[in-house]
Tab-separated table of C-alpha atoms and ligand atoms in Angstrom:
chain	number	residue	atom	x	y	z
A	1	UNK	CA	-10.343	12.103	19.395
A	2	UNK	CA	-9.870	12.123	15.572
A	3	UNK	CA	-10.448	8.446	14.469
A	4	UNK	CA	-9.519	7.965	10.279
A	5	UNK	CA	-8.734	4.457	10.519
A	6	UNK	CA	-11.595	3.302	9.041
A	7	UNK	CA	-10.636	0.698	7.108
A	8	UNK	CA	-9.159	-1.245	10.107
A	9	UNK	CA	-12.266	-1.172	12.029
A	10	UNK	CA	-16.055	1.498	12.167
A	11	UNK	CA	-17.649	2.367	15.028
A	12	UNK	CA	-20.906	0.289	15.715
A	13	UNK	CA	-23.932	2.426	14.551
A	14	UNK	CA	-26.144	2.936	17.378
A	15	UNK	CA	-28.872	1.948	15.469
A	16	UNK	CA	-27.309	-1.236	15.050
A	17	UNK	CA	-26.488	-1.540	18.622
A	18	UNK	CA	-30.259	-0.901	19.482
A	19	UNK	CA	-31.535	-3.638	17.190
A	20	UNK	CA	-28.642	-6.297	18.766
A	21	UNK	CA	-30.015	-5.862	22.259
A	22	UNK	CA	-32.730	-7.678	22.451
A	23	UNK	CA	-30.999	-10.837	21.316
A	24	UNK	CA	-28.703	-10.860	24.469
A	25	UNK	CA	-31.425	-10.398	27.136
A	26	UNK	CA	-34.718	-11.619	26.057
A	27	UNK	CA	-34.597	-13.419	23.169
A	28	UNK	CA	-31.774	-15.407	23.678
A	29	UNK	CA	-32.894	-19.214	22.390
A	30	UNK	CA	-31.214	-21.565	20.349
A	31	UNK	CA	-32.992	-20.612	16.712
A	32	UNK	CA	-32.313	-24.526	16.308
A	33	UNK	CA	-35.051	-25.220	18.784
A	34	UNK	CA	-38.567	-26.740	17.912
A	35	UNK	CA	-40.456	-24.075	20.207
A	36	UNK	CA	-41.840	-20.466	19.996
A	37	UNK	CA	-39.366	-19.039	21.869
A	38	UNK	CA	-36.971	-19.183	19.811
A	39	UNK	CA	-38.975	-18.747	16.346
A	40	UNK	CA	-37.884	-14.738	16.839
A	41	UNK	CA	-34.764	-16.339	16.692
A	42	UNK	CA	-34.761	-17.879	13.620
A	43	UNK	CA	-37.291	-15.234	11.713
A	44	UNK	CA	-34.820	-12.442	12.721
A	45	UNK	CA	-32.128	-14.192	11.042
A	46	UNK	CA	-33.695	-14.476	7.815
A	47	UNK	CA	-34.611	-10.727	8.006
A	48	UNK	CA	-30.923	-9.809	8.353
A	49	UNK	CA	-30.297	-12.441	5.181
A	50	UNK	CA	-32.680	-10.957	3.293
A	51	UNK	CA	-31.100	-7.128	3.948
A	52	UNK	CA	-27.919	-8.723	3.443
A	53	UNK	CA	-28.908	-9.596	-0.080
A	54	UNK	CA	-30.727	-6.611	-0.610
A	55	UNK	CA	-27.327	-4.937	-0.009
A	56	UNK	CA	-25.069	-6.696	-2.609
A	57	UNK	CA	-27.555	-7.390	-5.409
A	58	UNK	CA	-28.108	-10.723	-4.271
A	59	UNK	CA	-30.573	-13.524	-3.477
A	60	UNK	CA	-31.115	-14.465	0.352
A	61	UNK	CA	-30.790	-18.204	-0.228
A	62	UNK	CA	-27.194	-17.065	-1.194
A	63	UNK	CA	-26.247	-15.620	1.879
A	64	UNK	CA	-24.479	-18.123	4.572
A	65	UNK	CA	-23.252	-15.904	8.101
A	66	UNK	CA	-19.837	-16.124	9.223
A	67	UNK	CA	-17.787	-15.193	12.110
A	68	UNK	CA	-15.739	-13.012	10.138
A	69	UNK	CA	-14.094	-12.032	7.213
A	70	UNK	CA	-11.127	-14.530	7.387
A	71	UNK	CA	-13.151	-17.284	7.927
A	72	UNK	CA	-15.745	-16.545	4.838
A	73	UNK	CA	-11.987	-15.923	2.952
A	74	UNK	CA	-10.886	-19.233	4.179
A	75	UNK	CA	-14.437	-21.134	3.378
A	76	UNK	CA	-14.351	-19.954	-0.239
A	77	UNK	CA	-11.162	-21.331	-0.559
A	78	UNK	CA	-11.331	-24.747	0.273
A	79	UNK	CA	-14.939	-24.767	-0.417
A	80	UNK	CA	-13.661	-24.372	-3.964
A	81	UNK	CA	-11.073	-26.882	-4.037
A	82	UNK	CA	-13.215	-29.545	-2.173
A	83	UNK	CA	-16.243	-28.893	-4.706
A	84	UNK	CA	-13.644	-29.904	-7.862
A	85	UNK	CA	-11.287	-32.873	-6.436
A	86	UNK	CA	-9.281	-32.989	-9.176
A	87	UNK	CA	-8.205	-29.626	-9.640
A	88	UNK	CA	-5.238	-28.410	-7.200
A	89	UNK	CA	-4.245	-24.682	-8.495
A	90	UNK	CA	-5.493	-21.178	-7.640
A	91	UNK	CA	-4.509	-18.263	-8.825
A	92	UNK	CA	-4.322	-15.257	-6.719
A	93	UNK	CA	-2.988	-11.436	-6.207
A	94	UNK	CA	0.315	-10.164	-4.406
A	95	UNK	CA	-1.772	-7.849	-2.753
A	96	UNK	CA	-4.322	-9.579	-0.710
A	97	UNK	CA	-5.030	-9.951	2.612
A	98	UNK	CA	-3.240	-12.716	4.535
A	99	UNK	CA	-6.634	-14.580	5.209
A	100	UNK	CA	-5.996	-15.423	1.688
A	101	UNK	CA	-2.421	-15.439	0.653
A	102	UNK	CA	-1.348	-17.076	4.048
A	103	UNK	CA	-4.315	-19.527	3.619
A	104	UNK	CA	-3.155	-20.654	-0.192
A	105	UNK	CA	0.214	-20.707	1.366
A	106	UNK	CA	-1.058	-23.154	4.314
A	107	UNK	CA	-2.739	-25.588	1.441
A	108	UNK	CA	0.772	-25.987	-0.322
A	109	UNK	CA	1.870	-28.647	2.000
A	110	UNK	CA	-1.927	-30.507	0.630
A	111	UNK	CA	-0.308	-30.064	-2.918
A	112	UNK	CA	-2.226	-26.952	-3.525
A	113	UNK	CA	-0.262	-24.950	-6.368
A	114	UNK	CA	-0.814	-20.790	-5.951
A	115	UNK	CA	-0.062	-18.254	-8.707
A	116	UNK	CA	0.675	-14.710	-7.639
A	117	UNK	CA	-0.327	-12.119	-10.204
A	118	UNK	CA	2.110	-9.416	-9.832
A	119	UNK	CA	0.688	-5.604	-9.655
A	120	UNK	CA	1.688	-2.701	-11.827
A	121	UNK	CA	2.927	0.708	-9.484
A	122	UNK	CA	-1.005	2.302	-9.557
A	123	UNK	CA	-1.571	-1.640	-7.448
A	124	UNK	CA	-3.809	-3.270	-10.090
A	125	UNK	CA	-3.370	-6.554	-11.965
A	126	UNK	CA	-2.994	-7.295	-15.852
A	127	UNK	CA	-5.964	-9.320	-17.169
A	128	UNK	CA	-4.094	-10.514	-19.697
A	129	UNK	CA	-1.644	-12.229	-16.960
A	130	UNK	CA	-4.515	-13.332	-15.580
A	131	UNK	CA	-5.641	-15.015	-18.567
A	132	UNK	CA	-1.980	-16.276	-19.366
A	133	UNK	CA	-2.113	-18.321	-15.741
A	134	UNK	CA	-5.492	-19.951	-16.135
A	135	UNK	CA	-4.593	-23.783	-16.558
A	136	UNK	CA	-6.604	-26.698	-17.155
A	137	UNK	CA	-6.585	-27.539	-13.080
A	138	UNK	CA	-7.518	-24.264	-11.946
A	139	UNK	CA	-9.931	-24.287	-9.353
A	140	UNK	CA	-10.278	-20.490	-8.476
A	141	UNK	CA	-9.216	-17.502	-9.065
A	142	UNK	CA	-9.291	-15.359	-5.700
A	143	UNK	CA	-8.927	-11.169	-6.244
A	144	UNK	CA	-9.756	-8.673	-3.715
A	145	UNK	CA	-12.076	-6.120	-4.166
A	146	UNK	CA	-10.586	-3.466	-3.010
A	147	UNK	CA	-7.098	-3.120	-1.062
A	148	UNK	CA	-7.503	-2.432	2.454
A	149	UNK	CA	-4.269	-0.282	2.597
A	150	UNK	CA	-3.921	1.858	-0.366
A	151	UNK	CA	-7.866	1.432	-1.471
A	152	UNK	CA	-7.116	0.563	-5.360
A	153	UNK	CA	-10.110	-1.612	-6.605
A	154	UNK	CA	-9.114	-4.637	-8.648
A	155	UNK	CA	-10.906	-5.125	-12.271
A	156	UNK	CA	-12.539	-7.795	-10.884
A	157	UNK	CA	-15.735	-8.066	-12.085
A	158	UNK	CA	-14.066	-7.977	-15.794
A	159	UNK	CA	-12.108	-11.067	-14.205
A	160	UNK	CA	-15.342	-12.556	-13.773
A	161	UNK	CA	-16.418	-11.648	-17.252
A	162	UNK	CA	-12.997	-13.264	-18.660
A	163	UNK	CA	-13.819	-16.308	-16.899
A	164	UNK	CA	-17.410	-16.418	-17.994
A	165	UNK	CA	-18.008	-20.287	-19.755
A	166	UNK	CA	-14.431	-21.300	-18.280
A	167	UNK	CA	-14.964	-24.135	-15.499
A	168	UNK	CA	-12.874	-21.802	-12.910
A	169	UNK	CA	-14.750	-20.931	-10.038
A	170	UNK	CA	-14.264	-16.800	-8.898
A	171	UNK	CA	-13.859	-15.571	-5.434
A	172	UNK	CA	-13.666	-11.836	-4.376
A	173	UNK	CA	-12.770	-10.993	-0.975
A	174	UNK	CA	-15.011	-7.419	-0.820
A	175	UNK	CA	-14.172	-6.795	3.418
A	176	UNK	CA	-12.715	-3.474	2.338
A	177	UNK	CA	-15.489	-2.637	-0.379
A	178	UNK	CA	-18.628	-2.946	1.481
A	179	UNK	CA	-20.124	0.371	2.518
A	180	UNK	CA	-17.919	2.210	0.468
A	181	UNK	CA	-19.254	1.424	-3.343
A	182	UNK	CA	-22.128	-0.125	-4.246
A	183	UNK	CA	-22.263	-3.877	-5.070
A	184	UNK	CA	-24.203	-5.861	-7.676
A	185	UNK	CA	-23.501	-9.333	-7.998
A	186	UNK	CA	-26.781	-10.266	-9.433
A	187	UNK	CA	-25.641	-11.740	-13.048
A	188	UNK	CA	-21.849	-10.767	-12.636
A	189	UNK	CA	-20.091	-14.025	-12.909
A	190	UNK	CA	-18.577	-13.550	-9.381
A	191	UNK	CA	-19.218	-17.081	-7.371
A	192	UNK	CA	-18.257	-16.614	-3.915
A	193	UNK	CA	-17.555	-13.164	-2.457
A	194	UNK	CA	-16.760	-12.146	1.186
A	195	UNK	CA	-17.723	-9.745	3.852
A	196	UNK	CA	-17.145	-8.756	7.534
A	197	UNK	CA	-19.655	-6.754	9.630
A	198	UNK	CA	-16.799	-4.523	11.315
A	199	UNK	CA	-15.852	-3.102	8.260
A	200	UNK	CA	-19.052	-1.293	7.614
A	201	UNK	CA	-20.326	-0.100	11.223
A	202	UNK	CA	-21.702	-3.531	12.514
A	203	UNK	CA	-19.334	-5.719	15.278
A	204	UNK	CA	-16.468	-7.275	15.328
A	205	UNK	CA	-16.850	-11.359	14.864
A	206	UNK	CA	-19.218	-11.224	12.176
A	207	UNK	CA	-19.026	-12.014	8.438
A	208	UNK	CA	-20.603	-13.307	5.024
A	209	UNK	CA	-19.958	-15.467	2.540
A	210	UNK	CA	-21.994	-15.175	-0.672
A	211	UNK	CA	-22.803	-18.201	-2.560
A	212	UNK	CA	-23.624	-18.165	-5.741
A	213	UNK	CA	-26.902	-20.377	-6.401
A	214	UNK	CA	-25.475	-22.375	-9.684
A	215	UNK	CA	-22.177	-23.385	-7.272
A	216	UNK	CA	-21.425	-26.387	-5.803
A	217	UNK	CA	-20.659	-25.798	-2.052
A	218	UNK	CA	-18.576	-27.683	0.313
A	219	UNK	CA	-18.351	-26.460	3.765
A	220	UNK	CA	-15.204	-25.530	6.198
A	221	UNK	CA	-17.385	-26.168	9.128
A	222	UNK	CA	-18.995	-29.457	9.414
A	223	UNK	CA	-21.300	-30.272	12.383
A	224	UNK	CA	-25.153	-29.244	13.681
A	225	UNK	CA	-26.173	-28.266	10.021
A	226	UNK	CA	-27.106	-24.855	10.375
A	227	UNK	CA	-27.183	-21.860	7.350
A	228	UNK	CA	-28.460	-24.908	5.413
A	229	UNK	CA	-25.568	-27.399	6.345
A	230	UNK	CA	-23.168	-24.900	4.604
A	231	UNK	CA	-21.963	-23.196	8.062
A	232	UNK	CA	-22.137	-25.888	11.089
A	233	UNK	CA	-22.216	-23.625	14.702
A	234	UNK	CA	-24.911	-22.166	16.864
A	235	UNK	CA	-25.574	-18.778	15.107
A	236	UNK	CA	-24.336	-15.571	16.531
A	237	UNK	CA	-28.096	-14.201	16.843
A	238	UNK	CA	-27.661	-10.745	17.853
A	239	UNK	CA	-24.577	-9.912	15.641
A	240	UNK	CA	-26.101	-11.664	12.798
A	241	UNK	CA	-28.641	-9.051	13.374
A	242	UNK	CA	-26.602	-6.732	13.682
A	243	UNK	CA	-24.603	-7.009	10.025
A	244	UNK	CA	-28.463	-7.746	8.669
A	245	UNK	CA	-29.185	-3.418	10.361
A	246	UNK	CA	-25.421	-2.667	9.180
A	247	UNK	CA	-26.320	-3.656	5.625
A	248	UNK	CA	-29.535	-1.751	5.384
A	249	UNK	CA	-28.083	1.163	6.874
A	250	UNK	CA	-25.350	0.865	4.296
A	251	UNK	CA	-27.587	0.445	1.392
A	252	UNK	CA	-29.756	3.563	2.368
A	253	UNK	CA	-26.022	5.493	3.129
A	254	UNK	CA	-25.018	4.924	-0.481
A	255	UNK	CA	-28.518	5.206	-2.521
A	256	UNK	CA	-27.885	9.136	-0.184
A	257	UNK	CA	-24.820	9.624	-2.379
A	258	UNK	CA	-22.771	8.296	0.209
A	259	UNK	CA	-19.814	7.295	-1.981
A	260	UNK	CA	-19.207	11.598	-3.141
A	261	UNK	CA	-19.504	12.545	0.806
A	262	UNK	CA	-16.937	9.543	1.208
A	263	UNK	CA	-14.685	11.164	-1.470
A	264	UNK	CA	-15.432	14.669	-0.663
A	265	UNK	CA	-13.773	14.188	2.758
A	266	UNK	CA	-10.936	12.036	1.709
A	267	UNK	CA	-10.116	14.844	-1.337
A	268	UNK	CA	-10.426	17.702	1.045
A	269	UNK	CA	-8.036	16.128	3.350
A	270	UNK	CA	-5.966	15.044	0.696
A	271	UNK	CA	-5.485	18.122	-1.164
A	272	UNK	CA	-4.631	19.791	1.813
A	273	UNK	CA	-2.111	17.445	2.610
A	274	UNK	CA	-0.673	17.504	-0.551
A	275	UNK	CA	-0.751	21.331	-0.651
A	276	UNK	CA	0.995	21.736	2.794
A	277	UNK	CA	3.515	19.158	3.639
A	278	UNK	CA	6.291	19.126	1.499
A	279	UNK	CA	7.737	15.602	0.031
A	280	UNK	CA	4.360	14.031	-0.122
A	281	UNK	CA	2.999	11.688	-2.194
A	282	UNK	CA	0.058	9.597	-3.071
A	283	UNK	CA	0.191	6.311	-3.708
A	284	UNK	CA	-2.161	4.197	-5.564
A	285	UNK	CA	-4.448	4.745	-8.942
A	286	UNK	CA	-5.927	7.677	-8.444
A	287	UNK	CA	-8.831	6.935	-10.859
A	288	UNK	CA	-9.839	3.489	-9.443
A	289	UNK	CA	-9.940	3.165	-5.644
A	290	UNK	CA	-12.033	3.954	-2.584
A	291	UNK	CA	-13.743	6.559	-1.898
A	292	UNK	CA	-12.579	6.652	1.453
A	293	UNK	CA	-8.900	5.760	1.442
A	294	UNK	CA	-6.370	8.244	1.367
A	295	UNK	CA	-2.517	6.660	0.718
A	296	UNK	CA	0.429	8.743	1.205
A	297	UNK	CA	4.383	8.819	1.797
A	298	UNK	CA	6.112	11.361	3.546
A	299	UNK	CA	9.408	11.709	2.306
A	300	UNK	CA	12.413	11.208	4.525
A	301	UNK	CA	9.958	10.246	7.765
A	302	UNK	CA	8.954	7.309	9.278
A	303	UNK	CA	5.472	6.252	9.397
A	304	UNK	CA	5.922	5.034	12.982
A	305	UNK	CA	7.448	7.932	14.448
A	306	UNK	CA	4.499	9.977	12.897
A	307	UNK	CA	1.791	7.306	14.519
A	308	UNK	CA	3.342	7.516	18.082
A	309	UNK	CA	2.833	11.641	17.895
A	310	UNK	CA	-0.544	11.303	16.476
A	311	UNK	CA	-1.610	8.776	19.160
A	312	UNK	CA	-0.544	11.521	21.783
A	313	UNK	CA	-3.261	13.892	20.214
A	314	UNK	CA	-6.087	11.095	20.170
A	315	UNK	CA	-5.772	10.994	16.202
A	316	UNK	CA	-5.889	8.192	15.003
A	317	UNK	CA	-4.583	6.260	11.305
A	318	UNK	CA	-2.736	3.884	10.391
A	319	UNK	CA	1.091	2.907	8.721
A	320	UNK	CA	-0.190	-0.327	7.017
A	321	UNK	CA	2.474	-2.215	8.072
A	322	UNK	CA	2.398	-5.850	9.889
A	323	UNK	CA	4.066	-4.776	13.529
A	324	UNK	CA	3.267	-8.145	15.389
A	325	UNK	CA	6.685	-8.827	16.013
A	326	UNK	CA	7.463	-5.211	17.618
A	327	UNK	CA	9.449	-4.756	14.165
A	328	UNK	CA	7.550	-2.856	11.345
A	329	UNK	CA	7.567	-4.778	8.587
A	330	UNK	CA	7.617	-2.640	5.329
A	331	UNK	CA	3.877	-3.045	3.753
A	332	UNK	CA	4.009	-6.266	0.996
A	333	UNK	CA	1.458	-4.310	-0.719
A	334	UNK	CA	3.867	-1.322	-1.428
A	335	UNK	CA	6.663	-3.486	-2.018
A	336	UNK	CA	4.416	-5.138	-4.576
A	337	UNK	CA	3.370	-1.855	-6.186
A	338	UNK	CA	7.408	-1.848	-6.787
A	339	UNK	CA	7.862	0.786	-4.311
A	340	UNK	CA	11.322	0.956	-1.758
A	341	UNK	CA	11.190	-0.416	1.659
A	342	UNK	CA	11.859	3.443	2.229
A	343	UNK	CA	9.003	4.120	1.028
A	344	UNK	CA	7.082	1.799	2.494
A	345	UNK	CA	7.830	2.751	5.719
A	346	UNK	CA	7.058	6.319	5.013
A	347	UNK	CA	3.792	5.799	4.043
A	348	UNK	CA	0.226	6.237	5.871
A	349	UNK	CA	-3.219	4.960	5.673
A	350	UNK	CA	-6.233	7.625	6.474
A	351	UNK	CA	-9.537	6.000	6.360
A	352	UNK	CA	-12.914	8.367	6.602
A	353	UNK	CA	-16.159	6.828	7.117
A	354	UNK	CA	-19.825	8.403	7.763
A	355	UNK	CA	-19.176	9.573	10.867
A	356	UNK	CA	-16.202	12.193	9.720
A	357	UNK	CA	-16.536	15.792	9.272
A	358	UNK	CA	-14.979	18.278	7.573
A	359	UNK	CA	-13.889	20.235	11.086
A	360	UNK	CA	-12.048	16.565	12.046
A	361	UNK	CA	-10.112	17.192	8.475
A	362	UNK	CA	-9.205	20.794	9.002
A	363	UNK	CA	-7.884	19.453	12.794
A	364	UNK	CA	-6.566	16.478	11.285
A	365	UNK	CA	-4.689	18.449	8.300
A	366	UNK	CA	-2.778	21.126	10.951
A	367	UNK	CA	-1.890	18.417	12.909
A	368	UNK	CA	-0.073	16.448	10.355
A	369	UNK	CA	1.513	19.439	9.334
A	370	UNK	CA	2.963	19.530	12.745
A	371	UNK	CA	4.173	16.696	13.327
A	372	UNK	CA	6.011	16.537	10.029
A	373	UNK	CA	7.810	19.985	10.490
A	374	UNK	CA	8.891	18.722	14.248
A	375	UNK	CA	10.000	15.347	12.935
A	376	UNK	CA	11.819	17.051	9.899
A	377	UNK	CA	13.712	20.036	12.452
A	378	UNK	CA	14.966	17.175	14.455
A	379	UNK	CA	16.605	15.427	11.383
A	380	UNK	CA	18.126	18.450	9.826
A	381	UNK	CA	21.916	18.969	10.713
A	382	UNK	CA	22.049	21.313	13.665
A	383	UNK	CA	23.527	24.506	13.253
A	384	UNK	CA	27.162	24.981	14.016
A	385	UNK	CA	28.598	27.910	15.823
A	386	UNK	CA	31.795	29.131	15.848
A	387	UNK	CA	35.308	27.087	14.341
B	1	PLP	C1	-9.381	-6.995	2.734
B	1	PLP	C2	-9.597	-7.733	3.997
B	1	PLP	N1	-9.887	-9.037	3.965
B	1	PLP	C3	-10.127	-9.743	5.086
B	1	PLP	C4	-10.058	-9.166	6.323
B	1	PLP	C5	-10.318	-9.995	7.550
B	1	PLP	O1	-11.583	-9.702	8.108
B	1	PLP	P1	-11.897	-10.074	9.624
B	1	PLP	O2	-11.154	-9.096	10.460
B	1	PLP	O3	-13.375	-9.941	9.762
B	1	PLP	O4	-11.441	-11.473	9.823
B	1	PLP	C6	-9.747	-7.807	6.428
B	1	PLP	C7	-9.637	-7.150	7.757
B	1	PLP	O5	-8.720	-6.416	8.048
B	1	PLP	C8	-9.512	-7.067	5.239
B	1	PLP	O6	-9.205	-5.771	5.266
């Protein structure tokens, strides 16, 4: 199978799998507990905090373990509502993830005002709107990273900058970044960011919130105290250690110029594409997103149609659309670009990670050729013979 949907899930690096192991069969013990048995526990969760840090530029005391992206979304959130009482407006963008737009949604009914900075059609926002919605109750400002369908990166760490000496707290939600481009946050103005483990070959049910040191936090989860009373639950030991192996692993992958592989695979593919399939286009800045993410419509066809013929030839990517109802929604990413519903639903996601090769490209690139030119024949008017 051909698997380029990278940016929905990785594969689990064996290495990472290896170093989990241990922490289901014999070293299982509540890290809580007073004895010896389960100080392996605990020590081997501050070695995955401090590799954690090491991988975003970061200090381990500001590293709190999650079960997952949404959640660390979802912390930041209220954490940064709670932690200024009387401040009751966040601004956000149109393109996020729904751990955060349905989440600011959710709060309205708690009197929670949300502004939605529109995007231009390359997907990016206008600092200067940004600056234009800043009011004197503004608790956060929450911008993603990086957009897990079309891969644009956001400007936010000049947001941060444009908020510097402003008492408005900054979020980024980075699940789609990690792994990809290197991160810094050490002196950046960003307060809270987010990860998940899946994203960047660790497991699923696993994520991070970074805390900045100079922020005031109040946690989601209240209870037994642990990560320092900021994230109450028994900790997930072994994938904790697992994100802690993902992150190093990660770190080493992109000091090895793993961001140009990234991007050498994604162009190849792309270029081909581009080259061989007529009516295609890419969608997106082309200048600042992933490395990894490739974004294109394909004129006249349907994304889902393509997906179902793909699927029958183990290849694997995905339409970016919401389909939990059975009915595709069109993408509210590429309507927000200002793209047609037509559009939309023409359009496909192909996500490379490490474990991609060129020969899965040049497979991957006849294939789609394929499939196009059969879904095309069957749409052209049928020839008529005779009267
Ligand atoms: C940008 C972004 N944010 C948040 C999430 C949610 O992460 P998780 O699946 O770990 O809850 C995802 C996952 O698809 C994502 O792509």
């Amino acid at each position: 199978m051909i698997y380029f949907d990278n940016n929905a899930t990785t594969r689990v690096d064996p290495a990472v799998v290896e170093e989990m192991l241990p922490f289901f069969s014999e070293k299982y013990g509540n890290p809580s507990a007073g004895y010896r048995f389960a100080k392996a526990c605990r020590e081997a969760i501050e070695v995955a905090r401090e590799r954690v840090a090491g991988f975003i530029g970061a200090d381990p005391s500001e590293i709190v373990f999650t079960s997952c992206g949404t959640e660390s979304n979802n912390a930041a959130i209220a954490s940064a509502l709670r932690a200024q009482p009387g401040k009751r407006h966040v601004i956000t963008s149109a393109i996020e993830h729904s751990a955060v737009l349905k989440y600011c949604a959710a709060l309205g009914v708690e009197g929670v005002e949300t502004t939605i900075l529109p995007v231009d059609g390359g997907g990016r926002i206008s600092l200067d709107e940004l600056e234009a919605a800043l009011r004197p109750d503004t608790a956060l400002v929450t911008l993603m990273l990086a957009n897990n369908e079309t891969g644009v990166l956001s400007p936010v760490f000049e947001a941060a900058e444009l908020l510097r000496g402003r008492e408005v707290l900054f979020h980024t939600d980075a699940v789609n970044a990690a792994g990809k481009v290197p991160l810094a946050l050490e002196g950046s103005g960003v307060h809270l960011l987010s990860l998940s483990g899946h994203k960047f070959h660790a497991p699923k049910g696993v994520g991070i919130l970074y805390v900045n040191r100079n922020v005031r936090f109040e946690p989601l989860l209240i209870g037994g105290g642990q990560e320092g009373g900021r994230r109450s639950g028994t900790e997930a030991v072994p994938n904790i250690v697992a994100i802690g192996k993902a992150a190093e692993l990660a770190r080493a992958f992109l000091a090895e110029a793993g961001s140009q592989r990234l991007a050498a695979l994604r162009d190849h593919f792309e270029r081909e594409i581009l080259e061989r399939v007529p009516g295609v286009v890419r969608n997106g800045s082309a200048e600042h997103r992933l490395p990894n993410t490739a974004h294109l419509s394909f004129e006249g066809l349907d994304a889902g149609e393509m997906l179902l013929l793909f699927d029958q030839k183990d290849f694997y990517c995905s339409s970016g659309s919401a389909c939990s109802t059975g009915k595709a929604k069109p993408s509210h990413v590429m309507l927000a670009m200002g793209h047609s519903e037509e559009r939309a639903r023409s359009s496909l996601r192909f996500s490379f990670s490490r474990y991609n090769t060129d020969a899965e490209v040049e497979t991957a690139v006849a294939l789609v050729v394929k499939v196009a030119e059969k879904l095309r024949s069957l749409r052209s008017p049928g020839v008529v013979v005779g009267g």
